Short mmCIF file of C-alpha atoms in Angstrom, two decimals:
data_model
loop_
_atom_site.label_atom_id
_atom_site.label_comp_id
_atom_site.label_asym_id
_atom_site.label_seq_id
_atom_site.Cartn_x
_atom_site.Cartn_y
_atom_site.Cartn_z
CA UNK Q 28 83.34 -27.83 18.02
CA UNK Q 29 82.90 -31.04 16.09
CA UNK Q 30 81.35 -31.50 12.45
CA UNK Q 31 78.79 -32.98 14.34
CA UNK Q 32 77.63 -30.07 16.85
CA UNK Q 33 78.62 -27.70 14.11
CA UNK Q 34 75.74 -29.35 11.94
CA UNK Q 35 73.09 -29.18 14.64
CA UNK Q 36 74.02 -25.64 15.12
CA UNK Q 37 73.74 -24.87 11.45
CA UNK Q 38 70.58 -27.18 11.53
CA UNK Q 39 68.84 -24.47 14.16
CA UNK Q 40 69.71 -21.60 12.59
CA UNK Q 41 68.46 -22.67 9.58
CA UNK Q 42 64.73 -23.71 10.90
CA UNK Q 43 64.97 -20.00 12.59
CA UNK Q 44 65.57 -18.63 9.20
CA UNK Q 45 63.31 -20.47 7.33
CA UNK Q 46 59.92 -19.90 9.67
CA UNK Q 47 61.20 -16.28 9.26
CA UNK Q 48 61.61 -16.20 5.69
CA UNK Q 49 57.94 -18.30 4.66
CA UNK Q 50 56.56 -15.92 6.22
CA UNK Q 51 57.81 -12.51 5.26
CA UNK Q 52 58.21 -13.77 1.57
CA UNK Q 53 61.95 -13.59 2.08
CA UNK Q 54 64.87 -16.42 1.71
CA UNK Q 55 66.40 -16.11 4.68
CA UNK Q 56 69.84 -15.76 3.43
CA UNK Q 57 70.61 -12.74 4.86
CA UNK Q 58 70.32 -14.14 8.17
CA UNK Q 59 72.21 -17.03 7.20
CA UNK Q 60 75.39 -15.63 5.91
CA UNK Q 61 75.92 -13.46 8.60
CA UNK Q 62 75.42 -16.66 10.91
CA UNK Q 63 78.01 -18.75 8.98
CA UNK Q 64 80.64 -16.36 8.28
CA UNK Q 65 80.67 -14.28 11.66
CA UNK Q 66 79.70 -16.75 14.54
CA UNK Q 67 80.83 -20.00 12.68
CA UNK Q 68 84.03 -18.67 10.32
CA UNK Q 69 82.36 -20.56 7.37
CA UNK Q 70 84.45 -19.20 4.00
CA UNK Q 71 82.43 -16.79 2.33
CA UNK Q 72 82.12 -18.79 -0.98
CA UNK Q 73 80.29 -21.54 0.66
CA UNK Q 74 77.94 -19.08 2.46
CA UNK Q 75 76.87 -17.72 -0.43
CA UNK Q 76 76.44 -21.33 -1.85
CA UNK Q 77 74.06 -21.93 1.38
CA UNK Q 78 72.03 -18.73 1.13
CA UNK Q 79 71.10 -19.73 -2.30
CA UNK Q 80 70.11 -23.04 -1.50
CA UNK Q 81 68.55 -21.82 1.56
CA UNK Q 82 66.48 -19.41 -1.13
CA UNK Q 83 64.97 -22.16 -2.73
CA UNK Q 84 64.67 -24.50 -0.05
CA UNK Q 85 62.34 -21.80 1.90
CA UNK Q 86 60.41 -20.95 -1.44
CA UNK Q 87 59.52 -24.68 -1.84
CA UNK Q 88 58.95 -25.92 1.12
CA UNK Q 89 56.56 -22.92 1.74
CA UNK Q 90 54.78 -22.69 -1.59
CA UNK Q 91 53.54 -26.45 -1.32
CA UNK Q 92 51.12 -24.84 1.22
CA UNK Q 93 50.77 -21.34 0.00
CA UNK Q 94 49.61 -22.77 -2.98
CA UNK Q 95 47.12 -25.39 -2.14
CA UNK Q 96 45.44 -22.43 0.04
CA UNK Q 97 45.88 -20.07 -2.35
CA UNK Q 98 47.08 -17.67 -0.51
CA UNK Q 99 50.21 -17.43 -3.20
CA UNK Q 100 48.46 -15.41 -6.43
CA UNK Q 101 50.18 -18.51 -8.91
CA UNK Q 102 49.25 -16.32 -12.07
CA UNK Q 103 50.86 -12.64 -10.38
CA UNK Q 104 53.66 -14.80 -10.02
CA UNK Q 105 53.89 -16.18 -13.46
CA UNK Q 106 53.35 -12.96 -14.43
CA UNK Q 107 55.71 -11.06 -12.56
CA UNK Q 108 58.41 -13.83 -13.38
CA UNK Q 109 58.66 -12.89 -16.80
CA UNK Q 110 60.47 -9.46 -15.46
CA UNK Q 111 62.67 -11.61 -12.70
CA UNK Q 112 64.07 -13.46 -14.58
CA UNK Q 113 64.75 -11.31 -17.27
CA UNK Q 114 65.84 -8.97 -14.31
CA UNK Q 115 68.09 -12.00 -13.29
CA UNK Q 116 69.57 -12.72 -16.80
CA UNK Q 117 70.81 -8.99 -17.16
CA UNK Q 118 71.78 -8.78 -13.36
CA UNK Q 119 74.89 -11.19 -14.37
CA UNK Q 120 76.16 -9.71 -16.99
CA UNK Q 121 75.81 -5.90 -14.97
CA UNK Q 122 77.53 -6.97 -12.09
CA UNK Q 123 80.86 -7.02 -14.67
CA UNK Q 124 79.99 -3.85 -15.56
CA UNK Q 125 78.99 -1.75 -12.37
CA UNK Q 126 80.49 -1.88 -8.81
CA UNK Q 127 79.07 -3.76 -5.85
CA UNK Q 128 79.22 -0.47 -4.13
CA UNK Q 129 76.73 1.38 -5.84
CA UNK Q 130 74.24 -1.39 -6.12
CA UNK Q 131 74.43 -1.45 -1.98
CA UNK Q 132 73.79 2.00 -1.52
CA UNK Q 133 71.09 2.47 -3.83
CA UNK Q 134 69.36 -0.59 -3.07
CA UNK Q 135 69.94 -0.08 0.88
CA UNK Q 136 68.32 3.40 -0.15
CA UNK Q 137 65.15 1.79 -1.63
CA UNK Q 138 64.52 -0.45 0.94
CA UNK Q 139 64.70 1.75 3.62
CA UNK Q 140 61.93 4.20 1.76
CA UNK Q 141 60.03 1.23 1.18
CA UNK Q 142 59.74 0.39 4.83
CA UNK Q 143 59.08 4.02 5.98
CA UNK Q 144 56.31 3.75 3.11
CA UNK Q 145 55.16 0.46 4.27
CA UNK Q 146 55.09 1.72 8.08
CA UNK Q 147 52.78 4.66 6.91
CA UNK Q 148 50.27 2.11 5.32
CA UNK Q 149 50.23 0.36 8.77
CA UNK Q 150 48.56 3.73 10.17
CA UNK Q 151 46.39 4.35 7.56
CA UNK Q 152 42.76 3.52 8.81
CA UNK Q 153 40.39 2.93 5.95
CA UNK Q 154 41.91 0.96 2.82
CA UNK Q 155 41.73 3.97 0.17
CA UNK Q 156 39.83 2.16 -2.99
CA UNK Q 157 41.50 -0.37 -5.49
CA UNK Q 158 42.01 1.86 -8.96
CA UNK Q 159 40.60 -0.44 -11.59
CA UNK Q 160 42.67 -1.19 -14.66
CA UNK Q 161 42.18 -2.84 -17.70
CA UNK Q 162 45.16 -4.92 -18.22
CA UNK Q 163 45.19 -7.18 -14.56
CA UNK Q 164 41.15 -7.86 -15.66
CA UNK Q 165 42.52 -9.04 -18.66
CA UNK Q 166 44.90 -11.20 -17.26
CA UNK Q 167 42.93 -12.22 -14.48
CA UNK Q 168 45.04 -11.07 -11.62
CA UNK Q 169 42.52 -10.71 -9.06
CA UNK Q 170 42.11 -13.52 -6.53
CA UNK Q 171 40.62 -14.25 -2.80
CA UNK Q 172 42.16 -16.03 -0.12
CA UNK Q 173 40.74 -17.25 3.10
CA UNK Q 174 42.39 -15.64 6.62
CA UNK Q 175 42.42 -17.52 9.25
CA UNK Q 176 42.94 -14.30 12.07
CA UNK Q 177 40.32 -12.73 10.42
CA UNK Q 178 37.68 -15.89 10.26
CA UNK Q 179 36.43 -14.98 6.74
CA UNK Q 180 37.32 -14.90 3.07
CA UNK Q 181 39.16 -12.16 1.93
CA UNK Q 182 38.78 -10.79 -1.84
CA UNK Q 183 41.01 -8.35 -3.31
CA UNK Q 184 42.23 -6.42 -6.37
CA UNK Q 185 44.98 -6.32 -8.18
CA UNK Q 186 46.26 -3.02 -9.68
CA UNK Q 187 49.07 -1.35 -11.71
CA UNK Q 188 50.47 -4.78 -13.34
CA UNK Q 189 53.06 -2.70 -15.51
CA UNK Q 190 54.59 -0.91 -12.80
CA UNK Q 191 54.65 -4.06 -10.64
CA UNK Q 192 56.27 -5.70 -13.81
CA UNK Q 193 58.95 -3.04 -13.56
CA UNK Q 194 59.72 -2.74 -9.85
CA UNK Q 195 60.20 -6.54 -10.49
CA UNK Q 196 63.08 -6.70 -13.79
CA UNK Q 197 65.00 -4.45 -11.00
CA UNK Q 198 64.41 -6.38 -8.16
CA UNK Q 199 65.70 -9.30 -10.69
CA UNK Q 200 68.59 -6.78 -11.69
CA UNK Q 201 69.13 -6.47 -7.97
CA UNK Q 202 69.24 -10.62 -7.52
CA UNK Q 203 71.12 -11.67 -10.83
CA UNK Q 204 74.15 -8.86 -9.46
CA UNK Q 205 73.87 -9.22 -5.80
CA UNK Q 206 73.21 -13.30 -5.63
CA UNK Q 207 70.06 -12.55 -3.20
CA UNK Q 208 66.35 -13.74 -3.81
CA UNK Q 209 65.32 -9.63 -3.12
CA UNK Q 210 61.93 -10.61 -1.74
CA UNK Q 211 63.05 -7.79 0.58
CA UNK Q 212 62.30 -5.67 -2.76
CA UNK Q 213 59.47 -8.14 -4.30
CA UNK Q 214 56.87 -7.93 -1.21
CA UNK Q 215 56.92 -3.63 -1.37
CA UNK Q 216 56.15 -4.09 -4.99
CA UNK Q 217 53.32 -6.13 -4.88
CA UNK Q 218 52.03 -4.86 -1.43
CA UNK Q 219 52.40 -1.11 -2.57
CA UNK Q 220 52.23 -1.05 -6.62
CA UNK Q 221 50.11 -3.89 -7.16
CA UNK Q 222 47.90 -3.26 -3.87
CA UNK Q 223 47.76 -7.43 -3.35
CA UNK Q 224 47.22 -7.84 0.52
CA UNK Q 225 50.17 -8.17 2.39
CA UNK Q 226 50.04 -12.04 3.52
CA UNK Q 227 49.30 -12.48 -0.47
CA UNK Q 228 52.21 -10.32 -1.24
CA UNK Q 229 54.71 -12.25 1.18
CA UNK Q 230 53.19 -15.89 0.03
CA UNK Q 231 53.54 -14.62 -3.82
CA UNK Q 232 56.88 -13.53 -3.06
CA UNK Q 233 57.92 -17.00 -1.20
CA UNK Q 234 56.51 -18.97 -4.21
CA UNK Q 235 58.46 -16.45 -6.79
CA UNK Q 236 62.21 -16.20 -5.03
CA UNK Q 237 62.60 -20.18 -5.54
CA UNK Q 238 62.64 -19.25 -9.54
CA UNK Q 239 64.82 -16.31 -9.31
CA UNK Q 240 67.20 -18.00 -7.22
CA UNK Q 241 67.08 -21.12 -9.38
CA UNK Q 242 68.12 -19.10 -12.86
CA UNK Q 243 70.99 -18.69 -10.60
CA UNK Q 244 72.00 -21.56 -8.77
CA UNK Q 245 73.34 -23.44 -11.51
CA UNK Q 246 76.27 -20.81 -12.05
CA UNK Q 247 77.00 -21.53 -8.31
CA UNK Q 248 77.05 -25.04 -8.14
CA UNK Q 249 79.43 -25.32 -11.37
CA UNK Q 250 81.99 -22.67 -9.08
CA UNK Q 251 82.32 -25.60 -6.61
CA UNK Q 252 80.46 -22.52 -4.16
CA UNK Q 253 78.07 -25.49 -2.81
CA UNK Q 254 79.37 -27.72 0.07
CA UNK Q 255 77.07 -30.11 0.69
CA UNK Q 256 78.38 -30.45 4.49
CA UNK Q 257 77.02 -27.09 4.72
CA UNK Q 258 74.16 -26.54 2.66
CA UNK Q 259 73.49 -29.88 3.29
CA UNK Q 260 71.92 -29.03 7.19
CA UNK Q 261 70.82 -25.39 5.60
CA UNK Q 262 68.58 -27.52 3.39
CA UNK Q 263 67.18 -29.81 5.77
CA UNK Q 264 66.27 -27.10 8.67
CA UNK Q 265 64.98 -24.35 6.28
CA UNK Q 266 62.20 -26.93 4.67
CA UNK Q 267 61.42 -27.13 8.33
CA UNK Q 268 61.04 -24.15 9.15
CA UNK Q 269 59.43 -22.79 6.18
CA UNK Q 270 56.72 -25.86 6.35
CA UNK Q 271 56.30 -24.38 9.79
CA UNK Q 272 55.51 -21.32 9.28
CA UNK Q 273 53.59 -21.62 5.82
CA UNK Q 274 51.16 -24.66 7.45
CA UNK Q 275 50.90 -23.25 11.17
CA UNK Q 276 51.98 -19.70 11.57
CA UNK Q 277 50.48 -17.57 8.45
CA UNK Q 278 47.30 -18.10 8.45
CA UNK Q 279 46.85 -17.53 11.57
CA UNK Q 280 48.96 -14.10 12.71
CA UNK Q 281 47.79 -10.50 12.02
CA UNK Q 282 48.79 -8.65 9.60
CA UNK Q 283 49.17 -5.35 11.57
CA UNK Q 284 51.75 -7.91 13.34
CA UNK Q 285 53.13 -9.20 10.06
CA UNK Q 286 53.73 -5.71 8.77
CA UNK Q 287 55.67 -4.66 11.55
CA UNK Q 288 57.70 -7.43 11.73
CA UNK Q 289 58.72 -6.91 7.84
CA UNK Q 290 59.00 -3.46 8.49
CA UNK Q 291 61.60 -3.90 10.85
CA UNK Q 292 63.72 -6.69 8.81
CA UNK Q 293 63.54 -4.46 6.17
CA UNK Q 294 65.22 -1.92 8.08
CA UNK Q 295 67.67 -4.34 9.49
CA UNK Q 296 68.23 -5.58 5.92
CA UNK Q 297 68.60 -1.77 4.26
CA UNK Q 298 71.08 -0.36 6.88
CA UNK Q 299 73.06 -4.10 6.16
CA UNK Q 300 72.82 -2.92 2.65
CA UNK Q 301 73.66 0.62 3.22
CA UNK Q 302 76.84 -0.35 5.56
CA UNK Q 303 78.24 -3.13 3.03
CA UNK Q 304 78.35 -0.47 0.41
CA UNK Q 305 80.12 2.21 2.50
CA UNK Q 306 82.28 -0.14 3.96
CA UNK Q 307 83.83 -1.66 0.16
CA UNK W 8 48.02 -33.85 3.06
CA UNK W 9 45.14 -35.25 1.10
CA UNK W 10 46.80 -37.87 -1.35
CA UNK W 11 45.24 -40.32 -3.71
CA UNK W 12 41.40 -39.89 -3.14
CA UNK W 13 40.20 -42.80 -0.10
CA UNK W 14 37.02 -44.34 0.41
CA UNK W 15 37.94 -44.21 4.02
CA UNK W 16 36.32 -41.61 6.15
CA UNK W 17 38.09 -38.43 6.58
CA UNK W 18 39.68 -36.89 9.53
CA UNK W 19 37.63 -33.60 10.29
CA UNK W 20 40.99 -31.18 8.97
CA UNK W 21 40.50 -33.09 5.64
CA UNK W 22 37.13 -32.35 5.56
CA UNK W 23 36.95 -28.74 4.59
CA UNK W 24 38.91 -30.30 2.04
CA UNK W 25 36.08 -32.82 0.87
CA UNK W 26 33.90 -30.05 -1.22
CA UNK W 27 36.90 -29.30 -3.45
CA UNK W 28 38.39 -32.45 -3.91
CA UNK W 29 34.85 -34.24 -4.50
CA UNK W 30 34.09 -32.11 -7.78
CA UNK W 31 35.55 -33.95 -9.98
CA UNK W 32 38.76 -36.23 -9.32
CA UNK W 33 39.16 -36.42 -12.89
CA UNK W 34 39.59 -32.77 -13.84
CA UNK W 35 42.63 -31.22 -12.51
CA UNK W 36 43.32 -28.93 -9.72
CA UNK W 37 45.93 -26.68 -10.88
CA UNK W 38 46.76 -25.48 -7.45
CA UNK W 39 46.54 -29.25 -6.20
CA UNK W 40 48.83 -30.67 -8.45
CA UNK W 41 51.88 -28.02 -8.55
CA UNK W 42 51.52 -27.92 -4.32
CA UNK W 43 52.07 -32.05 -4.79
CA UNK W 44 54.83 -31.18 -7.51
CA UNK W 45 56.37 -29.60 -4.62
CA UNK W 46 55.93 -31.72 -1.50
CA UNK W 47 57.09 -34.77 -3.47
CA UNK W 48 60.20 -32.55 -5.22
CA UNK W 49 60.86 -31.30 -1.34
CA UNK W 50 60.86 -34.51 0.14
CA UNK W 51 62.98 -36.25 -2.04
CA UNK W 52 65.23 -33.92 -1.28
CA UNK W 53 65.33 -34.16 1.82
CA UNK W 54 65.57 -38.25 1.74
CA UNK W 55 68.82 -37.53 -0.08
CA UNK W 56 70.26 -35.09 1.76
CA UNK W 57 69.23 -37.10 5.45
CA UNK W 58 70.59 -40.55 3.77
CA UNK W 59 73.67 -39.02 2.57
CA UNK W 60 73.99 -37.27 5.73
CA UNK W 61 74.06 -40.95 7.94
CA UNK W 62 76.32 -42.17 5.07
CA UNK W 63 78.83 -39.52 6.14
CA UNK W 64 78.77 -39.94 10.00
CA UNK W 65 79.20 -43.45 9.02
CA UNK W 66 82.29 -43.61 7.31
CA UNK W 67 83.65 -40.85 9.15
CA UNK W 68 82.97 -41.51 12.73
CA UNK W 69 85.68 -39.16 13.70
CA UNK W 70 83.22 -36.40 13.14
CA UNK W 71 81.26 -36.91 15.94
CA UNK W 72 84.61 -36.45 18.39
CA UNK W 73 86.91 -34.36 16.30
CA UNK W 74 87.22 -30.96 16.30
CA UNK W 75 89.96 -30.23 14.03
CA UNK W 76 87.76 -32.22 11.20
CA UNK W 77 85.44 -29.34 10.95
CA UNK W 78 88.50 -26.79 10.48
CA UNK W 79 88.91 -28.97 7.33
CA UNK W 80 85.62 -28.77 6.31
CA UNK W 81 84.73 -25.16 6.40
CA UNK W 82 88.05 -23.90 5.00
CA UNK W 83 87.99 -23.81 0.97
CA UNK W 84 88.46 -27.06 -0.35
CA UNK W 85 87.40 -28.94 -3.33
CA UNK W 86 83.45 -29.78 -3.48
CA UNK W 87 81.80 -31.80 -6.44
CA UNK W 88 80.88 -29.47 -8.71
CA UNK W 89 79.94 -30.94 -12.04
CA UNK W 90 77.18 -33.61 -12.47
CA UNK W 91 79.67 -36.35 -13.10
CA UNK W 92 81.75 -35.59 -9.88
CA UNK W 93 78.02 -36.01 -8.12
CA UNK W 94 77.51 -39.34 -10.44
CA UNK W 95 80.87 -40.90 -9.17
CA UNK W 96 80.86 -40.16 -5.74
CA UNK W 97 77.15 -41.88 -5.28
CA UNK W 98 78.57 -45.15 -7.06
CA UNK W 99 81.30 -44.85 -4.78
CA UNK W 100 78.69 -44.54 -1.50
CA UNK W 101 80.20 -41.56 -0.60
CA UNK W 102 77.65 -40.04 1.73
CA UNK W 103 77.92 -36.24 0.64
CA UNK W 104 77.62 -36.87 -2.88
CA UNK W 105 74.06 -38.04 -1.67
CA UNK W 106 73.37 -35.05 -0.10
CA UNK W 107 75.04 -32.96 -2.83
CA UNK W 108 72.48 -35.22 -5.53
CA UNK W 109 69.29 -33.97 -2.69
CA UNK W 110 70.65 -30.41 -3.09
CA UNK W 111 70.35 -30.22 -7.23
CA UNK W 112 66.81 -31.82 -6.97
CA UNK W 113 65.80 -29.23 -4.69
CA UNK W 114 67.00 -26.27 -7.15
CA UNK W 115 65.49 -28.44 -10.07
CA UNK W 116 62.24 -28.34 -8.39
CA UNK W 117 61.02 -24.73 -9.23
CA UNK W 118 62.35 -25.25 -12.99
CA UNK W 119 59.65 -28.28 -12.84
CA UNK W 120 57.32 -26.04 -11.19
CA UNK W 121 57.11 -23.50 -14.23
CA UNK W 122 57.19 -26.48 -16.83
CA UNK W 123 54.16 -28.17 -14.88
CA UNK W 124 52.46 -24.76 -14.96
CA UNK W 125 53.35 -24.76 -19.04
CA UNK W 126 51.82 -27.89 -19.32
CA UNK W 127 48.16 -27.23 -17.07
CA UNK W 128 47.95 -23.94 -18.81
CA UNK W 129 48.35 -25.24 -22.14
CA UNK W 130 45.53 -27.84 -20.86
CA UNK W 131 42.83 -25.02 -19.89
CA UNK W 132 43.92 -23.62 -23.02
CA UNK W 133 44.92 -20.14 -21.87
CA UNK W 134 47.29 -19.00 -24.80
CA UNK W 135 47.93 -15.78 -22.90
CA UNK W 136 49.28 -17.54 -19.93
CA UNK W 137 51.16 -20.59 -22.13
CA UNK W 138 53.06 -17.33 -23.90
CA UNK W 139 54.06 -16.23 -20.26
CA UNK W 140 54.96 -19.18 -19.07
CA UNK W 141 56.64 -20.53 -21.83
CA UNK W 142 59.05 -17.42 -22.10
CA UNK W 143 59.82 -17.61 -18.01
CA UNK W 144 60.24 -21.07 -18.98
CA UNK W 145 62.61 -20.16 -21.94
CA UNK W 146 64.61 -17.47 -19.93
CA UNK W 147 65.25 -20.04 -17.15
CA UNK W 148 66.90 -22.87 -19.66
CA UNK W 149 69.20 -19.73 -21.37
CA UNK W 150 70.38 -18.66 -17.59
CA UNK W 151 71.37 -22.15 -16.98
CA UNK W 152 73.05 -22.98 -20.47
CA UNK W 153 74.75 -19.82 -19.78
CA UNK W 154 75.44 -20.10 -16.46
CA UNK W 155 77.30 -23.40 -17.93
CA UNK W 156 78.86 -21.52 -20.40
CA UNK W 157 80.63 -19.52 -17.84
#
């Protein structure tokens, strides 16, 4: 293979991911790194480099629409960053202090509840009632967004804005120690704690992951873990992708459909998790 | 896609568009302005990273035949890493210190993001929300000076 094929390669894989990841609120990297290390014997380092670029890449290029639509909650997510990043900040100094092992099987744990709680909500027929709480009036969580699938504005409420702030310092924990975005842990939060719709919960998630993943980036590229050659392509076809998806594909699919889909790459994603960690 | 405000008629996508945008171009759109924050941040970006990508193919043209040139180039090796390396290597036209220059504005793009959000919060006066952001916004800078530090 030449540098050249090898780019166009990386280049497809990368639009793949990043359609994927705008619109299940995820960054894509664990599709990626698989990809590069296994099929195209990238070095680790420099996958990891990719995935995190590849993070923020998908998180930008997808928010410029989410946002202008409104179908990313901008104040949950300022919110909800105050616990990322402080989440993040902690996460690196943990990950001296506990073993990669343990975070993998307890996080490959959650996940895999959270999709079997997830899959449940997909059966449930009538939405049971928003509780109403004091604190997301006060901070003026609540928001509307118009569906496309479903022809018609959508209102909703937002709940439980302490609990969400907690699931989210782990799911920070879980990215400052593990180098992910963990909007495979940020979408069950919102979608479940907070009770924000699930295409708001994925959007919120793509505009938040491009934050956490920043805090972090920095650290990487002073390693040297950022080759441009690579995440030079990653770059390039994830904005693609994830402008794809956010302008032409959200609006418009169900969300039964979305749901399943997540459900299932959150499975995929958990028994990853659950096999990395019994495998170190 | 709806830029500076035309006099021009409007395709009929923009038009939906009209109702919001005609309220009042002076008074800002929160949501308008950090979505152009990040198209603009975005495609910057990816100018750099496409230019410095040509750059490359052009000084190298062995890359498009070689196949032992990519064994070099996935195997660890040394990549700029500091912001002088990145500096040097764009005086010298070398191609992937353009694309390594698109990469860091892409990851300074959401750091921009919460300071514009600072800044439009602190305009509608919302103290509650300038305290949030402010302290994201204070978190981030300590990650990176520490992430320095490392």
């Amino acid at each position: 293979m030449t540098p050249f094929l090898f780019m166009l390669v990386v280049l497809g894989f990368s639009v793949g991911a990043g359609l994927l990841g705008s619109l299940l609120g995820i960054g894509g990297g664990l599709i990626l790194i698989p990809v590069l290390t296994l099929l195209l014997k990238v070095d680790i380092q420099y996958a990891v480099g990719a995935s995190i670029v590849s993070v923020i890449a998908t998180s930008s290029g997808a928010a410029a629409a989410y946002v202008r639509d409104r179908m990313a909650n901008t104040r949950v997510a300022m919110f909800l960053e105050l616990a990322t990043t402080a989440g993040a900040l902690s996460g690196a100094y943990m990950s001296g202090l506990v073993g990669g092992r343990g975070v993998y099987l307890v996080f490959g744990g959650v996940m895999a509840w959270s999709a079997l709680v997830m899959l449940r909500r997909m059966r449930a027929s009538a939405e049971a009632p928003v509780p109403a709480d004091a604190l997301a009036d006060r901070l003026a969580l609540h928001g509307s967004y118009w569906d496309e699938s479903q022809g018609r504005e959508v209102s909703y409420r937002v709940t439980r804005p302490l609990t969400g702030l907690g699931l989210m310092y782990v799911a920070g924990t879980v990215s400052g120690m593990l180098g992910i975005g963990s909007g495979a842990l940020k979408v069950p939060a919102m979608d479940l704690a907070m009770r924000l719709p699930l295409k708001v919960s994925t959007a919120t998630s793509n505009f938040m992951i491009g934050v956490t993943a920043a805090a972090s980036a920095g650290v990487y590229f002073a390693r040297g873990n950022i080759d441009p050659f690579i995440a030079g392509p990653v770059c390039v076809g994830v904005t693609l992708g994830a402008w794809l998806g956010s302008r032409h594909l959200m609006a418009r699919v169900n969300s039964t459909w979305l749901r399943a889909l997540f459900v299932g790459v959150l499975l995929w994603v958990a028994l990853e998790m659950l096999r990395k960690g019994w495998a170190s | 896609m709806s830029e500076a405000p035309t006099p021009e008629p409007r395709s009929p996508e923009a038009a939906a568009a009209v109702v919001q945008d005609g309220e009042d171009a002076s008074l800002l759109h929160p949501e308008q302005l950090i979505s152009d924050l990040l198209r603009y941040g975005v495609a910057a970006s990816l100018a750099l990273v496409t230019l410095g990508t040509v750059v490359t193919f052009f000084r190298h043209p062995d890359y498009l035949v070689s196949s032992e040139a990519l064994l070099r180039l996935t195997s660890p090796h040394p990549v700029p890493h500091t912001l002088g390396d990145v500096v040097a290597g764009a005086l010298a036209a070398r191609g992937q210190a353009f694309v390594m220059a698109g990469l860091l504005v892409m990851m300074a793009v959401p750091v921009m993001r919460v300071a514009l959000s600072l800044l439009i919060f602190r305009q509608q006066k919302d103290r509650l929300y300038v305290g949030i952001t402010a302290t994201v916004l204070a978190m981030l800078v300590l990650s990176f000076l520490l992430g320095a530090a490392h």
